[in-house]
Coordinates of C-alpha atoms in Angstrom, one line a residue:
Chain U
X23 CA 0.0 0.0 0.0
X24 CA 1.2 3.4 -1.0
X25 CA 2.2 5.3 2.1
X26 CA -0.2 9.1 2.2
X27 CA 2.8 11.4 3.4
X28 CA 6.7 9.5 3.1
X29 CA 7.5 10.2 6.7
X30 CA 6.1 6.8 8.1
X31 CA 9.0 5.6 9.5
X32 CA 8.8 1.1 10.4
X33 CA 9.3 0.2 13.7
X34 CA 11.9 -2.0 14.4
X35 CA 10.8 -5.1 16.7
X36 CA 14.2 -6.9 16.6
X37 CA 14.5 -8.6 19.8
X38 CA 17.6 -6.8 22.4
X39 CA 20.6 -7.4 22.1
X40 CA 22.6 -8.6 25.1
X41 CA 24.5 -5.6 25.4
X42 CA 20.7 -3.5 24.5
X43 CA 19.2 -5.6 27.6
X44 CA 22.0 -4.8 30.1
X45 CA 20.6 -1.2 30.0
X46 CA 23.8 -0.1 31.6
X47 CA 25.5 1.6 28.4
X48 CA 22.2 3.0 27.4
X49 CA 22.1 4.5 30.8
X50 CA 25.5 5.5 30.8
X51 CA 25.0 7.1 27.2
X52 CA 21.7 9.0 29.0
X53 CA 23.9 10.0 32.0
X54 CA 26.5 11.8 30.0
X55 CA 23.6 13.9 27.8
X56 CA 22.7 15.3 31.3
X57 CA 26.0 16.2 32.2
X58 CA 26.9 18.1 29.5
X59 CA 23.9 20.2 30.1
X60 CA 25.7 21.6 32.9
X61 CA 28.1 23.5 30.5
X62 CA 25.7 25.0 28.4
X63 CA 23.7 28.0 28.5
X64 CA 20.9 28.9 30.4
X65 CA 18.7 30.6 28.2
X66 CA 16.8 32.0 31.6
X67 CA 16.1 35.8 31.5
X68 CA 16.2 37.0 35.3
X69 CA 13.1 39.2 34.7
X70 CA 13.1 42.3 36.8
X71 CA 16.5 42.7 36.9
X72 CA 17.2 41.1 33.6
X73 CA 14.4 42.5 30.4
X74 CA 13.9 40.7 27.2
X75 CA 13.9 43.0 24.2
X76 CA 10.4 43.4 22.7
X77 CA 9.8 43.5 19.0
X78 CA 9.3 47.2 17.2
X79 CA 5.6 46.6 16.6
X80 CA 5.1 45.1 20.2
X81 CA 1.8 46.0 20.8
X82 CA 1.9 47.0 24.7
X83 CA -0.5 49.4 27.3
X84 CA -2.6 52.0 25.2
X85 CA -1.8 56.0 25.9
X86 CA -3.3 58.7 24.8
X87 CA -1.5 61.2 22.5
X88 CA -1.2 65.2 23.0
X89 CA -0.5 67.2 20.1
X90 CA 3.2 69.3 19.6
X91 CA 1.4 71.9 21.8
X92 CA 0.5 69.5 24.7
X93 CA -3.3 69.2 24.0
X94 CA -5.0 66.6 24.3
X95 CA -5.8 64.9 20.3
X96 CA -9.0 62.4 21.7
X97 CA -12.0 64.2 20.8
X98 CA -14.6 61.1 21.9
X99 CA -15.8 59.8 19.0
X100 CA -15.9 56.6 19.8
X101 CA -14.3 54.9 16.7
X102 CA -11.7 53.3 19.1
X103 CA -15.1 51.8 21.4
X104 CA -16.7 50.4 18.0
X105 CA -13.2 48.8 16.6
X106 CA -12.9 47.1 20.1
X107 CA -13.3 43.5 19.3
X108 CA -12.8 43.0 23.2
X109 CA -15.3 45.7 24.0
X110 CA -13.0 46.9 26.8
X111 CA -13.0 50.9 26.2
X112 CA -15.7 52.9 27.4
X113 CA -16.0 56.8 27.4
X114 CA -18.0 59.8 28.4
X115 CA -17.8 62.8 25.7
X116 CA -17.8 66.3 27.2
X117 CA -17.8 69.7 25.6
X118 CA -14.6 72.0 25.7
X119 CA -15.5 75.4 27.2
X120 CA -13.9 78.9 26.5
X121 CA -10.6 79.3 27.9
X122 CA -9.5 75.6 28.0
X123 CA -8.6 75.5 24.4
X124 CA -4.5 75.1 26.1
X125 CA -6.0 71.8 27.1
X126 CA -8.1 70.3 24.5
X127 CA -7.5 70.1 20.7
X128 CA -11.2 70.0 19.7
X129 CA -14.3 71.5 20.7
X130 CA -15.1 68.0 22.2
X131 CA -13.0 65.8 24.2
X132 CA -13.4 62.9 26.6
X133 CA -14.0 63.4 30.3
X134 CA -13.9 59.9 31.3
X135 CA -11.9 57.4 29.1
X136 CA -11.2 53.7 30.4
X137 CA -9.9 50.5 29.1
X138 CA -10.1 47.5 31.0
X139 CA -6.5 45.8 30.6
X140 CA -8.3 42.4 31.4
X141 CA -10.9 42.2 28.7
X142 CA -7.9 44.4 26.3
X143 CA -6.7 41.5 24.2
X144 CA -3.6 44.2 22.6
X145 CA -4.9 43.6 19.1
X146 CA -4.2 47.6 18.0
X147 CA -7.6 47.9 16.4
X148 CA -8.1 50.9 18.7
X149 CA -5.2 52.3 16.8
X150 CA -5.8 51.6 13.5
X151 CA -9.5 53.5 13.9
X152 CA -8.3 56.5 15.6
X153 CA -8.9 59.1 13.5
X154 CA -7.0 61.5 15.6
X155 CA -3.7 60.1 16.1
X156 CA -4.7 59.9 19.8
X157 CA -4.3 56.2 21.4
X158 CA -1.4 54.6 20.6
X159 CA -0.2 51.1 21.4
X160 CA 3.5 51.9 23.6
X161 CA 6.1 49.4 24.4
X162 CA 5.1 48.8 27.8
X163 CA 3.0 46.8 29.6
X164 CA 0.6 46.8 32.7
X165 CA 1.9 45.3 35.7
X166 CA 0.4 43.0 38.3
X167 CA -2.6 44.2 41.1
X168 CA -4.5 42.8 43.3
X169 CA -7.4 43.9 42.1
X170 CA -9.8 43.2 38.9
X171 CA -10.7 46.8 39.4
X172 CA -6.8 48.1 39.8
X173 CA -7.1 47.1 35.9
X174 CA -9.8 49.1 34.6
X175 CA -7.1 52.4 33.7
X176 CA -8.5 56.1 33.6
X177 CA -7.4 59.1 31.8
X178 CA -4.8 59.8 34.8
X179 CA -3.5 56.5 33.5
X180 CA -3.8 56.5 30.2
X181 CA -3.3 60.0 29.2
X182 CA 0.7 60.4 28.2
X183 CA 2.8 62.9 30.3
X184 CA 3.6 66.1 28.8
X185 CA 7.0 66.0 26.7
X186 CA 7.7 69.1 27.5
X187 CA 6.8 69.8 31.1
X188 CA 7.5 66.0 32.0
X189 CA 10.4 64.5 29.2
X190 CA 11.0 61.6 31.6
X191 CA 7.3 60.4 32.3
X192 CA 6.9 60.7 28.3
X193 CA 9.6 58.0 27.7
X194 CA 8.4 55.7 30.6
X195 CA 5.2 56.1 29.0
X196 CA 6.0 55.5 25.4
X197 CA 8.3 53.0 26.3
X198 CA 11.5 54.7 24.8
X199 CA 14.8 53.7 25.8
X200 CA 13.3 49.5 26.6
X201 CA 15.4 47.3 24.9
X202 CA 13.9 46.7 20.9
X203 CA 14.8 43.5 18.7
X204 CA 15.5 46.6 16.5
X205 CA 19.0 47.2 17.9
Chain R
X16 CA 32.8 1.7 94.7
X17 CA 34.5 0.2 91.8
X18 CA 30.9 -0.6 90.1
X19 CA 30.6 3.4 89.5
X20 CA 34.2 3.8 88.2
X21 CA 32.7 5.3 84.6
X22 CA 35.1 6.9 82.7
X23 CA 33.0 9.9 82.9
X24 CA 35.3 11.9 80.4
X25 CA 34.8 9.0 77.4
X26 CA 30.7 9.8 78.5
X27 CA 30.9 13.4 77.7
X28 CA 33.5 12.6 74.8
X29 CA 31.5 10.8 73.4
X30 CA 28.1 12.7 74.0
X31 CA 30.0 16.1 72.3
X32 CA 31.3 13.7 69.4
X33 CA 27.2 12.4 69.1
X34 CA 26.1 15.6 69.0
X35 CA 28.6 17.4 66.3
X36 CA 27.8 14.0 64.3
X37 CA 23.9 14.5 64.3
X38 CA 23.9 18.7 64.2
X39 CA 26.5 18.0 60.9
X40 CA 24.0 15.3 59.9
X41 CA 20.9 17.1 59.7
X42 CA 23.2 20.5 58.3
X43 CA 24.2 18.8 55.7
X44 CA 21.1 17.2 54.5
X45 CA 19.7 20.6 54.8
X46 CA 21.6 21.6 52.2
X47 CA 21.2 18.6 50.2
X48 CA 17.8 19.5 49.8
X49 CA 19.2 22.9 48.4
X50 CA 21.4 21.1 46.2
X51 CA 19.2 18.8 44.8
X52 CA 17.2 21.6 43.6
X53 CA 20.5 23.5 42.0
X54 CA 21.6 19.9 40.6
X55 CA 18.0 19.4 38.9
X56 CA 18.3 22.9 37.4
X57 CA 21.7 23.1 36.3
X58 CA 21.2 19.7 34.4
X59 CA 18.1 20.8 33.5
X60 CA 19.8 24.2 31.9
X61 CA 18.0 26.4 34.4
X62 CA 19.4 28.8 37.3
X63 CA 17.7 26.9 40.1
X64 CA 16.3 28.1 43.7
X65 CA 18.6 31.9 43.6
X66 CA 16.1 34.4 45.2
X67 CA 16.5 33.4 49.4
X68 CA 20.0 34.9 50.6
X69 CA 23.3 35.2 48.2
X70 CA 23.2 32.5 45.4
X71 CA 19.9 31.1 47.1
X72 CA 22.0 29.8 49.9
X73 CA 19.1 30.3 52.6
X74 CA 16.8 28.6 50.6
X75 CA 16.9 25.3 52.9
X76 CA 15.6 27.5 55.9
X77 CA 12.9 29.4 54.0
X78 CA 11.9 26.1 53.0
X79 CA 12.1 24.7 56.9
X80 CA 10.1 27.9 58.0
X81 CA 7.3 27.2 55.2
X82 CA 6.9 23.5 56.9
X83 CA 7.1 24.5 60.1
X84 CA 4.4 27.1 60.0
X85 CA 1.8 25.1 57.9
X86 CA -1.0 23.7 59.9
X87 CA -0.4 20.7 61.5
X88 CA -3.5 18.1 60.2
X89 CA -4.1 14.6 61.5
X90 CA -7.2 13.2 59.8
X91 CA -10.0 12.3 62.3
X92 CA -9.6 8.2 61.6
X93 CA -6.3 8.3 61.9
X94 CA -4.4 6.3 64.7
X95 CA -3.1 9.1 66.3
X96 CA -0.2 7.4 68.4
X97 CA 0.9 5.5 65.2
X98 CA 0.4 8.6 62.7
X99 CA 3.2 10.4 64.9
X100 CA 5.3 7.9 65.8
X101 CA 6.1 7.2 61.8
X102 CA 7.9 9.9 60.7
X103 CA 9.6 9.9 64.3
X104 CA 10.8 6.4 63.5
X105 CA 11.7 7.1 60.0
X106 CA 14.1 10.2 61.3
X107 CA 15.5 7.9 64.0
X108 CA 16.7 5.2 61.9
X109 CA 18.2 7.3 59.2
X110 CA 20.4 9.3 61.9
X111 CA 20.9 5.8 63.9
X112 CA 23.1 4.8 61.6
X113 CA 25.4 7.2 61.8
X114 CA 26.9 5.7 64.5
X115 CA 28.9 3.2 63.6
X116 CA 30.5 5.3 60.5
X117 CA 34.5 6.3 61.0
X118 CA 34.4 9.3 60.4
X119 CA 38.1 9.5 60.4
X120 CA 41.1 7.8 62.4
X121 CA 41.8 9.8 65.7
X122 CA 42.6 13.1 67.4
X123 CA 44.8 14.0 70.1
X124 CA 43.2 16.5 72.3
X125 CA 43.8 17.5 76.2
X126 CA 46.1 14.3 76.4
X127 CA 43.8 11.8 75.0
X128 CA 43.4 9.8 71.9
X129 CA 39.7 10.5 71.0
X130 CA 38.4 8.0 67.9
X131 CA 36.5 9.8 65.8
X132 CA 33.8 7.7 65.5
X133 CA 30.7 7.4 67.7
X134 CA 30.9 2.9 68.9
X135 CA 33.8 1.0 66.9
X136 CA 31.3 -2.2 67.1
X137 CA 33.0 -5.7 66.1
X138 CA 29.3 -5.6 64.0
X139 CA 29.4 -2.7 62.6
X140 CA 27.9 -3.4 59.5
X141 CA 24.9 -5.8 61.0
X142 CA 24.3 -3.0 63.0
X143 CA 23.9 -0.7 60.0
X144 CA 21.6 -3.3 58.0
X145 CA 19.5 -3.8 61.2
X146 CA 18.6 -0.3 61.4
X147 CA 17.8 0.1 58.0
X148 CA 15.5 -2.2 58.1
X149 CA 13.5 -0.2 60.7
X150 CA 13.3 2.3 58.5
X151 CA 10.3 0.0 56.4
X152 CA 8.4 0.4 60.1
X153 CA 8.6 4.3 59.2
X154 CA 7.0 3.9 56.1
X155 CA 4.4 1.0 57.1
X156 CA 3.1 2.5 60.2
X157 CA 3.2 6.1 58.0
X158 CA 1.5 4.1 56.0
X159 CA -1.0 2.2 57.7
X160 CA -2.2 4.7 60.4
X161 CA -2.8 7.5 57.8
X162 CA -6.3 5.2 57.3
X163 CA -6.0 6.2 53.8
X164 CA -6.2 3.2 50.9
X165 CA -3.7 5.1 48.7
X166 CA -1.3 5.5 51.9
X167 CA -1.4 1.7 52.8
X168 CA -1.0 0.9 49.1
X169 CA 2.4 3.1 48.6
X170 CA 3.5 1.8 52.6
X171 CA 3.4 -1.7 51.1
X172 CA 4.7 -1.1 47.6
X173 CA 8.0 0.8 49.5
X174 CA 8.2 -2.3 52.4
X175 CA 8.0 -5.1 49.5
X176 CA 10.9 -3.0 47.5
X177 CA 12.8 -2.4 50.6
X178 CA 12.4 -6.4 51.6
X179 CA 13.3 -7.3 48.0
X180 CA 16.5 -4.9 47.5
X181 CA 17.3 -5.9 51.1
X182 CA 18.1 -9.5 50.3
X183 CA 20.4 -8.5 47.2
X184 CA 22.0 -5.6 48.9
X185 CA 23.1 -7.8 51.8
X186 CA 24.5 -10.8 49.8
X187 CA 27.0 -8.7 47.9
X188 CA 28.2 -7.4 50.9
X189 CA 29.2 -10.8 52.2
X190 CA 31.5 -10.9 48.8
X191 CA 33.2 -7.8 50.6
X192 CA 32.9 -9.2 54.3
X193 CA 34.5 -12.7 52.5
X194 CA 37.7 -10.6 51.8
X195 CA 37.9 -8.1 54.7
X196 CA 37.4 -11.0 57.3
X197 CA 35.9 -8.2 59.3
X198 CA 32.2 -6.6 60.2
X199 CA 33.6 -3.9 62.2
X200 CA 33.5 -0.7 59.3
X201 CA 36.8 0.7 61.4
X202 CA 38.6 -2.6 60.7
X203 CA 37.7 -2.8 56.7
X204 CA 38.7 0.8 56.7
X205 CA 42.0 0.6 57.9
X206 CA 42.8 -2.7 55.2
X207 CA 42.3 -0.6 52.6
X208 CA 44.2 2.2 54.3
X209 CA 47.5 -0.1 54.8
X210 CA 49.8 0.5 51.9
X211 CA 50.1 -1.6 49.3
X212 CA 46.0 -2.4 49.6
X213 CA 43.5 -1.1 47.0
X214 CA 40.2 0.1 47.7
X215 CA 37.8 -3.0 47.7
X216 CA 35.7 -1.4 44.6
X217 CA 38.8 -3.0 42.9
X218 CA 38.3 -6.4 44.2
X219 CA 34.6 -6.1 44.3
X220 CA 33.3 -4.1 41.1
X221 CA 30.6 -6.3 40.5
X222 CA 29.3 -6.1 44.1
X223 CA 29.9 -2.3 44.4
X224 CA 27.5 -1.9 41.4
X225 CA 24.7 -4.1 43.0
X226 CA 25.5 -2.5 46.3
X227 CA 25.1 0.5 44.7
X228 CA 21.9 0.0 43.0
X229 CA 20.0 -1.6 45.9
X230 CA 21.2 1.8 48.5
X231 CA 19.3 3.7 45.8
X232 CA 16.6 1.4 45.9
X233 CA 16.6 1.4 49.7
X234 CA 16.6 5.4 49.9
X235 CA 13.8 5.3 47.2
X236 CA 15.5 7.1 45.1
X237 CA 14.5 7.7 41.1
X238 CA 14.5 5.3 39.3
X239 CA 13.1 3.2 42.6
X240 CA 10.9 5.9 43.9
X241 CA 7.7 3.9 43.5
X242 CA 6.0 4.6 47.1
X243 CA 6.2 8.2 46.8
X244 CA 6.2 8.7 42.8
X245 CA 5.2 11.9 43.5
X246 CA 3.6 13.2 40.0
X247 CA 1.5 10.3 39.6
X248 CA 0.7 8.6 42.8
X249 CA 0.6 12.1 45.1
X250 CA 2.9 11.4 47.2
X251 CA 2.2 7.6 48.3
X252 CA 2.7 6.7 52.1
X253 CA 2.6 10.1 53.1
X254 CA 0.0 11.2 51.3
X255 CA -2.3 12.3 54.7
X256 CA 0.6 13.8 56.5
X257 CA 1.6 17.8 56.7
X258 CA 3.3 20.7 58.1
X259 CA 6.8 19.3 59.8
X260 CA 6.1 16.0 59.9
X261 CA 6.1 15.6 56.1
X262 CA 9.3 17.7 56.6
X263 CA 10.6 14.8 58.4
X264 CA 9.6 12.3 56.2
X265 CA 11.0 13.8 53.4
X266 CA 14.6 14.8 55.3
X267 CA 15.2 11.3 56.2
X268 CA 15.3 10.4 52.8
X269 CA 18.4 13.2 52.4
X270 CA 19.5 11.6 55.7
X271 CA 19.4 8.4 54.6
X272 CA 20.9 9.0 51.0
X273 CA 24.0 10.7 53.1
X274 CA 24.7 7.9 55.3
X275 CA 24.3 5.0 52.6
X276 CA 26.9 6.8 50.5
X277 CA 29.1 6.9 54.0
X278 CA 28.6 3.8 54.2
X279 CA 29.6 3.1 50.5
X280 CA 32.6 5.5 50.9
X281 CA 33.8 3.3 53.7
X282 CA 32.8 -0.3 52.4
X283 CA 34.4 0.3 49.1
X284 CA 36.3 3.4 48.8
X285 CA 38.5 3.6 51.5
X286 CA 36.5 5.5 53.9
X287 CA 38.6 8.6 55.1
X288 CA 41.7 7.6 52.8
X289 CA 43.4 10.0 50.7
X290 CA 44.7 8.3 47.6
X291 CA 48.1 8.0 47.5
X292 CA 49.3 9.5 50.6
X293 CA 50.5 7.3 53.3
X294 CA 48.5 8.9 56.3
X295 CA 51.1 7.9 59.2
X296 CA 53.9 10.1 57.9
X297 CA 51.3 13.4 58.9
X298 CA 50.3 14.4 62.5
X299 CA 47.5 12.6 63.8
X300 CA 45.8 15.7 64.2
X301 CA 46.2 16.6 60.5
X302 CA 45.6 13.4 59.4
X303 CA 42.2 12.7 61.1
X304 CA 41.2 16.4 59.9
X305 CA 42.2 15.6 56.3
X306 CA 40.8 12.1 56.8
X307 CA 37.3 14.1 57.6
X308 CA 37.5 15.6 54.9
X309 CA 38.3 13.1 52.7
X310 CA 35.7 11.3 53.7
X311 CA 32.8 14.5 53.2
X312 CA 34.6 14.9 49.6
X313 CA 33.8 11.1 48.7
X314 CA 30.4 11.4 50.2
X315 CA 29.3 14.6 48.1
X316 CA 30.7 12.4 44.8
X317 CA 28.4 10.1 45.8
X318 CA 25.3 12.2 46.3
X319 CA 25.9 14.5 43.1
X320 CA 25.9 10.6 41.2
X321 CA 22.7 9.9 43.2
X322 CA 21.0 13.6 41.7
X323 CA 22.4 13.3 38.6
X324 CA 21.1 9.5 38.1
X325 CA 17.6 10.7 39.6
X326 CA 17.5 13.6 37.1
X327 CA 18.4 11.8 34.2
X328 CA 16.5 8.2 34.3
X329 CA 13.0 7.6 34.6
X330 CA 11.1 6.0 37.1
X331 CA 10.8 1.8 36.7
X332 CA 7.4 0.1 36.2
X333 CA 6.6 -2.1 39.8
X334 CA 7.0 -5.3 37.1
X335 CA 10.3 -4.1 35.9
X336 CA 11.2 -2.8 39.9
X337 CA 10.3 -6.7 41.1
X338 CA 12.5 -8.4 38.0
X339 CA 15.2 -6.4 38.4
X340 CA 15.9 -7.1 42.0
X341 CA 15.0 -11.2 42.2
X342 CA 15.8 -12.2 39.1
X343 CA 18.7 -9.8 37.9
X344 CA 20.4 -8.6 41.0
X345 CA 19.9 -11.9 43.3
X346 CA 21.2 -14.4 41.1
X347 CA 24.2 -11.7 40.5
X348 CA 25.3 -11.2 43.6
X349 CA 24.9 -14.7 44.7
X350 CA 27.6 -15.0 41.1
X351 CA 29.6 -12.5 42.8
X352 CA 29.7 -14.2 46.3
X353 CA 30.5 -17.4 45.1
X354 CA 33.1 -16.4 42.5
X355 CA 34.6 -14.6 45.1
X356 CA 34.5 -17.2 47.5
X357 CA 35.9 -20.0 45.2
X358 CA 39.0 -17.3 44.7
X359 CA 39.7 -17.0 48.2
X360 CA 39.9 -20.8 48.4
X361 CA 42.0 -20.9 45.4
X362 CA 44.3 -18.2 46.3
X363 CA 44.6 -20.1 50.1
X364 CA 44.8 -24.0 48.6
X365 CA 47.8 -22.6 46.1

């Protein structure tokens, strides 16, 4: 009978040999694999003090963008909520009044914005919507709690430090300076 | 009053030298725990136990603290006498043993030549097999007054493979006893000391290996580990027990797997003798501290072989664990006890 796929391979049921049923070489053979595992490398990463490059397009926590003059790009139109396919961003819509136009880009912006980093499945959808340029995908990513609730992030969050007032909490948002595949 | 006349300094001698013996014991199977966990990793290609202390080094008391905290549960049917007394017994026979072990030749302290070993008994190595044999009573009454099924089934699937291993482990010794002429361990010892004389693993390779195999057997060691088999059988005989006296059930295995290679150190590798150096030429003192250490060096060989054979070969089938010791390693080390014998005879007749 012709074979489907060539990589059956036939078993070989020729009875041990004396030397095969002593078991003592085979054992000896087995013994010597382990011990030269003691020369090679651990490929352990020793995580907090020891950080495994991520890819360039690791897609990590979500932050929301300000523009060149530090105001805020979301305007709340929800195309982020409707591309979720985890459903894990809700947000309230508020109008911008006079004399806040320093703070928001747009006449509308959201006063409550939250994604729930358990249902968030990091697909970048979010980002690929936003019409704005305002929620981008860093290189970071959320660290443990102890609650489901510690999860669900706000705008105080979410929303990226200023790079102007606040250079450092920009990278540590943005994830700049973590270790990339890239270099 | 000559019924009183104890040599009260050879009492407290040899209560210090029980003492250092035991509190040495029970340090260094501390740390075999510790290093059974680095040996697994490091063959394993991973960094092992290396957050507790520098390197991990207090591991072995993070791990005693964790035991020794946990609630302490005897099960409501259990036979509450028996369910303690196990692990008790278990602890007591591993460290009995220790007894008879040279742990070198002598030191002169204060005037006096103190032997460093605890009784030099002209039966030294009955004494040794008599003891480990109570260490079954550990596991069967571990066993049997958990009142658990799966506890009574692992208590008599480690007391059949202890009996069985037993039989094979003591007729290749008589192969070694056949040429030493001698049951005291101090005596066999010293042979192999006296120049000229190699180590009996020379005479005896055959026996050493069956020796060997039935120690690892009788510590339940992988590949024999069938009445704990941990990931398959949860934990066998002492399935119902927890908190310290698991602890103690599982430290006199470490105790037991560092006095049965001791005991193989002394039986066929020369005890505390440093190849190649004629010992009598040194200071006593010197010698008996080399000798020590000698001694520790040859024991530490012999528990890296027994972590490095449990981390490399699986665990037997019972089938395979019953064929190997009646029909494989009895007949052999009756071979072995009879070639030997017929070679004595030989070598006196010519």
């Amino acid at each position: 009978m012709q074979a489907l796929t060539n990589r059956a391979k036939e078993v070989s049921r020729k009875p041990m040999t004396l030397l095969e049923k002593l078991y003592l070489p085979a054992i000896a053979k087995g013994m010597l694999i382990t011990f030269s595992h003691i020369f090679k490398k651990q490929p352990t990463v020793s995580y907090p003090e020891q950080k495994r490059p991520f890819s360039p397009v690791f897609r990590g926590l979500h932050v929301l963008n300000r523009d060149e003059e530090g105001r805020e790009r979301c305007t709340a139109c929800g195309l982020c909520a409707v591309a979720c396919p985890a459903e894990a961003i809700t947000m309230e819509a508020a109008e911008r009044l006079p004399g806040e136009e320093n703070l928001y880009r747009e006449e509308k912006y959201a006063a409550k914005y939250e994604i729930n980093m358990l249902r968030c499945i990091f697909c970048g959808l979010c980002e690929e919507a936003c019409p704005k340029d305002a929620i981008y995908l860093s290189e970071t990513f959320a660290p443990a709690n102890f609650t489901r609730k510690g999860f669900i992030y706000g705008k105080d969050a979410l929303l990226i430090p200023d790079a102007k007032t606040d250079p450092e909490g920009y990278a540590k948002a943005r994830g700049i300076g973590e270790p990339t595949t890239a270099d | 009053m000559t019924l009183l006349s104890i040599d009260w300094l050879l009492l407290i001698e040899k209560l210090i030298l029980i003492a250092i013996i035991v509190f040495a014991s029970l340090g260094i199977a501390l740390y075999t725990t510790f290093a059974e966990r680095k040996v697994a990793a490091i063959l394993q290609d991973r960094p092992g136990p290396n957050r507790a202390g520098p390197f991990g080094l207090l591991q072995p008391f993070a791990d005693g603290l964790k035991l020794i905290m946990k609630e302490e549960i005897i099960p409501s049917s259990a036979s509450k006498f028996l369910f303690i007394l196990g692990p008790g017994l278990a602890m007591t026979a591993a460290l009995m043993t220790c007894a008879v072990i040279p742990w070198s030749s002598h030191v002169e302290l204060f005037d006096r030549k103190i032997d460093l070993q605890i009784a030099d008994i002209n039966i030294g190595i009955l004494y040794v097999f008599g003891v480990v044999s109570l260490g079954v009573y550990g596991i069967m009454i571990g066993g049997w007054a958990s009142n658990n099924k799966f506890s009574l089934m692992a208590a008599l699937r480690g007391a059949s493979q202890a009996i069985s291993y037993e039989l094979a482990m003591g007729i290749s010794l008589i192969a070694v006893l056949m040429i030493s002429g001698s049951l005291s361990l101090k005596t066999m010892v010293d042979q192999q000391m006296a120049p000229g004389q190699l180590w009996n693993v020379a005479y005896q390779p055959l026996g050493f290996l069956i020796f060997f195999i039935c120690a690892m057997a009788e510590c339940n060691r992988t590949p024999f580990d069938l009445p704990e088999a941990e990931n398959e059988l949860n934990f066998g005989y002492h399935q119902e027990y927890s908190s310290m006296k698991l602890g103690f059930y599982l430290f006199s295995e470490y105790v037991n797997m560092i006095m049965s290679s001791a005991i193989m150190a002394s039986l066929f590798f020369g005890g505390f003798d440093i190849p190649f150096l004629d010992e009598r030429t040194l200071a006593p003192n010197i010698a008996a501290i080399l000798g020590v250490a000698a001694l520790l060096t040859k024991i530490v060989i012999f528990i890296f072989v027994f972590m490095w054979i449990r981390w490399t070969i699986p665990r037997f089938r019972y089938d395979q664990l019953m064929n190997l010791g009646w029909k494989t390693l009895i007949p052999l080390a009756l071979f072995n006890m009879l070639v030997t014998g017929a070679f004595i005879l030989w070598r006196q007749g010519g």
